[in-house]
Coordinates of C-alpha atoms in Angstrom, one line a residue:
M1 CA 9.9 32.4 -16.0
R2 CA 11.2 32.1 -12.5
K3 CA 8.2 34.0 -11.2
I4 CA 5.8 31.5 -12.9
L5 CA 7.7 28.6 -11.4
R6 CA 7.4 30.1 -7.9
E7 CA 3.7 30.6 -8.3
K8 CA 3.3 26.9 -9.3
K9 CA 5.4 26.0 -6.3
N10 CA 3.2 28.1 -4.0
F11 CA 0.0 26.4 -5.3
K12 CA 1.5 23.0 -4.6
S13 CA 2.2 24.0 -1.1
Y14 CA -1.5 24.0 -0.4
L15 CA -1.9 20.4 -1.6
T16 CA -1.4 18.8 1.9
V17 CA -3.1 16.0 3.7
T18 CA -4.2 18.5 6.4
N19 CA -5.9 20.8 3.9
F20 CA -7.6 17.7 2.4
M21 CA -8.7 16.7 5.9
I22 CA -10.2 20.1 6.4
I23 CA -12.3 19.8 3.2
I24 CA -13.5 16.4 4.4
L25 CA -14.6 17.9 7.8
I26 CA -16.5 20.6 6.0
I27 CA -18.3 18.1 3.7
F28 CA -19.3 15.9 6.6
Y29 CA -20.6 18.9 8.5
L30 CA -22.8 20.0 5.6
L31 CA -24.1 16.5 5.0
D32 CA -24.8 16.0 8.7
K33 CA -26.7 19.3 9.1
Y34 CA -28.7 19.3 5.9
L35 CA -29.4 15.7 4.8
P36 CA -33.1 14.9 5.2
F37 CA -34.2 12.3 7.7
P38 CA -35.5 9.1 6.2
N39 CA -39.2 8.2 6.9
G40 CA -39.8 6.8 10.3
Y41 CA -36.4 8.1 11.6
T42 CA -36.5 8.4 15.5
G43 CA -32.8 8.9 16.2
F44 CA -30.8 12.0 17.3
N45 CA -32.1 15.4 16.1
A46 CA -30.3 18.6 16.8
W47 CA -33.4 20.8 16.6
D48 CA -33.7 23.3 19.4
D49 CA -37.3 24.2 20.3
S50 CA -36.1 27.3 22.1
L51 CA -34.9 28.9 18.9
P52 CA -37.0 30.2 15.9
P53 CA -37.2 27.7 13.0
A54 CA -35.2 30.1 10.7
I55 CA -32.3 30.1 13.2
N56 CA -32.4 26.3 13.5
Y57 CA -32.2 25.9 9.7
L58 CA -29.5 28.6 9.4
M59 CA -27.4 27.0 12.2
G60 CA -28.0 23.4 10.8
N61 CA -30.0 22.3 13.9
C62 CA -32.4 20.7 11.4
G63 CA -29.8 17.8 11.0
G64 CA -28.0 15.2 13.0
L65 CA -28.4 12.1 10.8
L66 CA -24.7 11.4 10.4
I67 CA -23.9 12.2 14.0
N68 CA -26.6 9.6 15.0
Y69 CA -24.6 6.9 13.3
M70 CA -21.0 8.2 13.6
G71 CA -20.9 10.2 16.8
A72 CA -20.0 8.8 20.3
G73 CA -22.5 8.9 23.2
S74 CA -25.2 6.8 24.9
C75 CA -28.0 9.0 23.5
L76 CA -27.2 7.7 20.0
A77 CA -28.4 4.5 18.3
N78 CA -25.8 1.8 19.1
G79 CA -23.7 4.5 20.8
T80 CA -21.3 2.0 22.3
A81 CA -20.0 0.7 18.9
V82 CA -16.2 1.0 19.0
Y83 CA -15.9 2.4 15.5
R84 CA -17.6 5.5 16.8
Q85 CA -14.4 6.5 18.7
L86 CA -12.9 7.1 15.3
T87 CA -15.8 8.4 13.2
S88 CA -16.8 10.9 15.8
M89 CA -13.7 12.9 14.9
F90 CA -15.3 13.8 11.6
M91 CA -18.4 15.2 13.2
H92 CA -19.1 18.7 14.7
S93 CA -22.0 19.9 16.7
F94 CA -22.4 23.5 15.4
I95 CA -20.7 26.0 13.0
L96 CA -18.5 27.7 15.6
H97 CA -17.3 24.3 16.7
L98 CA -16.3 23.5 13.1
I99 CA -14.7 26.9 12.4
A100 CA -12.5 26.7 15.6
N101 CA -11.3 23.2 14.7
I102 CA -10.5 23.9 11.0
V103 CA -8.6 27.0 11.9
G104 CA -6.7 25.2 14.5
L105 CA -6.1 22.2 12.2
Y106 CA -5.0 24.5 9.3
F107 CA -2.1 26.1 11.3
I108 CA -1.2 23.4 13.7
G109 CA -1.7 20.4 11.3
N110 CA 0.2 22.0 8.4
Y111 CA 3.1 22.8 10.6
V112 CA 3.3 19.3 12.1
E113 CA 2.8 17.7 8.7
K114 CA 5.6 19.8 7.2
K115 CA 8.0 18.9 10.0
F116 CA 7.2 15.2 10.5
G117 CA 5.5 14.1 7.3
W118 CA 1.9 13.4 6.8
W119 CA 1.9 9.7 7.9
L120 CA 3.5 10.3 11.3
T121 CA 1.2 13.3 11.8
Y122 CA -2.0 11.4 11.2
I123 CA -0.9 8.3 13.0
V124 CA -0.7 10.5 16.1
Y125 CA -3.9 12.4 15.1
F126 CA -6.2 9.4 14.8
L127 CA -4.5 7.2 17.4
A128 CA -4.7 9.9 20.1
G129 CA -8.3 10.8 19.1
F130 CA -9.4 7.2 19.2
M131 CA -7.7 6.6 22.6
Q132 CA -9.0 9.7 24.3
Y133 CA -12.6 8.7 23.7
L134 CA -11.9 5.3 25.4
I135 CA -10.2 7.0 28.4
T136 CA -12.1 10.2 29.1
D137 CA -15.6 8.8 29.9
P138 CA -14.3 6.4 32.7
L139 CA -11.9 9.1 33.9
Y140 CA -14.5 11.8 34.1
A141 CA -16.9 9.4 35.8
A142 CA -14.3 8.6 38.4
M143 CA -13.5 12.3 39.0
A144 CA -17.1 13.5 39.1
G145 CA -18.3 10.8 41.5
D146 CA -22.0 11.2 42.3
K147 CA -22.2 14.3 40.1
F148 CA -21.5 12.2 37.0
V149 CA -24.6 12.1 34.7
E150 CA -24.8 9.9 31.6
A151 CA -24.3 12.1 28.6
T152 CA -27.5 13.3 26.8
M153 CA -25.6 15.0 23.9
P154 CA -23.3 13.2 21.4
S155 CA -19.5 13.5 21.8
V156 CA -18.0 14.7 18.6
G157 CA -15.2 16.9 17.2
A158 CA -11.6 16.8 15.9
S159 CA -10.2 18.7 18.9
G160 CA -8.8 15.6 20.5
G161 CA -6.6 14.9 17.4
I162 CA -5.6 18.6 17.1
F163 CA -4.5 18.7 20.8
A164 CA -2.5 15.5 20.1
L165 CA -0.7 17.4 17.3
I166 CA 0.1 20.2 19.7
G167 CA 1.5 17.6 22.0
L168 CA 3.6 16.1 19.2
G169 CA 5.1 19.5 18.4
L170 CA 5.9 20.1 22.1
A171 CA 7.5 16.6 22.3
A172 CA 9.9 17.6 19.4
L173 CA 10.8 20.8 21.3
F174 CA 12.0 18.6 24.3
F175 CA 14.7 17.1 22.0
N176 CA 15.5 20.3 20.1
I177 CA 14.5 23.5 21.8
K178 CA 16.2 25.5 19.0
S179 CA 13.5 24.3 16.6
F180 CA 11.1 26.7 18.3
K181 CA 12.6 29.5 16.2
Q182 CA 11.4 27.6 13.0
I183 CA 7.7 27.9 14.0
D184 CA 6.1 30.8 12.3
K185 CA 4.3 33.3 14.6
P186 CA 0.7 32.7 13.3
T187 CA 1.1 29.0 14.2
I188 CA 2.3 29.9 17.7
I189 CA -0.5 32.4 18.2
V190 CA -3.2 30.1 16.9
S191 CA -2.0 27.2 19.0
A192 CA -2.0 29.3 22.2
I193 CA -5.5 30.8 21.5
Y194 CA -6.9 27.4 20.4
G195 CA -5.6 25.7 23.5
I196 CA -6.7 28.3 26.0
L197 CA -10.2 29.0 24.4
T198 CA -11.2 25.5 23.7
T199 CA -10.1 24.1 27.1
Y200 CA -10.7 26.8 29.7
V201 CA -13.2 29.3 28.1
V202 CA -15.5 27.4 25.8
S203 CA -15.2 23.9 27.3
F204 CA -16.0 22.8 30.8
G205 CA -16.2 19.4 32.6
W206 CA -16.0 16.4 30.4
T207 CA -14.5 18.3 27.4
T208 CA -11.8 19.8 29.5
V209 CA -10.8 16.3 30.7
C210 CA -10.9 15.2 27.0
H211 CA -8.5 17.9 25.8
N212 CA -6.1 17.4 28.7
V213 CA -6.0 13.6 28.0
S214 CA -5.5 14.3 24.3
M215 CA -2.6 16.6 25.0
I216 CA -0.9 14.1 27.3
L217 CA -1.5 11.3 24.8
G218 CA 0.0 13.5 22.1
L219 CA 3.1 14.1 24.2
I220 CA 3.5 10.4 25.0
F221 CA 3.0 9.3 21.4
G222 CA 5.2 12.1 20.2
V223 CA 8.1 11.1 22.4
I224 CA 7.7 7.4 21.5
I225 CA 7.7 8.2 17.8
I226 CA 10.3 11.0 17.7
L227 CA 12.9 9.6 20.2
P228 CA 14.2 6.8 17.9
F229 CA 14.6 9.2 15.0
F230 CA 16.5 11.7 17.1
I231 CA 18.8 9.0 18.4
L232 CA 19.5 7.4 14.9
K233 CA 19.3 10.5 12.6
K234 CA 19.8 13.4 15.0
G235 CA 16.4 14.8 14.2
K236 CA 16.7 14.8 10.4
F237 CA 13.7 12.4 10.1
S238 CA 11.2 14.5 8.1
P239 CA 10.6 13.3 4.5
N240 CA 10.6 17.0 3.6
Y241 CA 14.0 17.7 5.3
K242 CA 16.0 17.3 2.1
A243 CA 13.6 19.4 0.1
Q244 CA 13.6 22.1 2.7
T245 CA 17.4 22.1 2.6
E246 CA 17.4 22.4 -1.2
N247 CA 14.9 25.2 -1.1
S248 CA 17.0 27.1 1.4
S249 CA 20.0 26.7 -0.9
E250 CA 17.9 27.9 -3.9
N251 CA 16.7 30.9 -2.0
E252 CA 20.3 31.9 -1.1
I253 CA 21.2 31.6 -4.8
D254 CA 18.2 33.8 -5.8
I255 CA 19.2 36.4 -3.2
N256 CA 22.8 36.4 -4.5
D257 CA 21.5 36.7 -8.1
N258 CA 19.3 39.7 -7.1
N259 CA 22.2 41.3 -5.4
N260 CA 24.3 41.0 -8.5
I261 CA 21.6 42.5 -10.6
A262 CA 21.2 45.4 -8.2
I263 CA 25.0 46.0 -8.4

């Protein structure tokens, strides 16, 4: 009986806002890549003439309809619309881009959601993602000077929000360094690999600025949000804190019961 209850409990642990967000990102990707263009459509098309048609269809380069209306960038229809700073976070340019972000979001997002609760997590996620799109273009233009060229590809991806969640986690460590021990090793490893690969290996130029801005915004928002809770409640602000404490007590009881049986 106890084993059955534990299995149900493990199933419920996957019902998180982060995992739901991952499903949404996958659905949007498939719709964007494989929805047919309407008659007379003249907007963004991801088709790559340098690749064989079969590869284009396999990689989803035959699409781009949703990106044209939801992505950020001057090459898109009405690309200056403010709402695009938010909707672009649901779009991805190619399959490896999507895989990298859903893996990063699964580990990083679920850790932060468990620690801070889903609403705090996604306030930071969307707020930082929205703000970084407003900041990075002018910042990169100022840094690049005469080398700055108006973007010819859409700006899309959830990495800005994911970097903000990394920043939120780091902000919490500033107030309680001992909480580092509570982070599981896969989350630490994925966070490190994700941060290094997406910023300094895969990404260059504008996207590197984008990730750095997102990380800084995440740290700033994290400190602003976390500081009052640490002052007032000594860090015990997560809605899951009580449940985690109760679970720990139950585990201790189970261990004692098992020991008694073994004896």
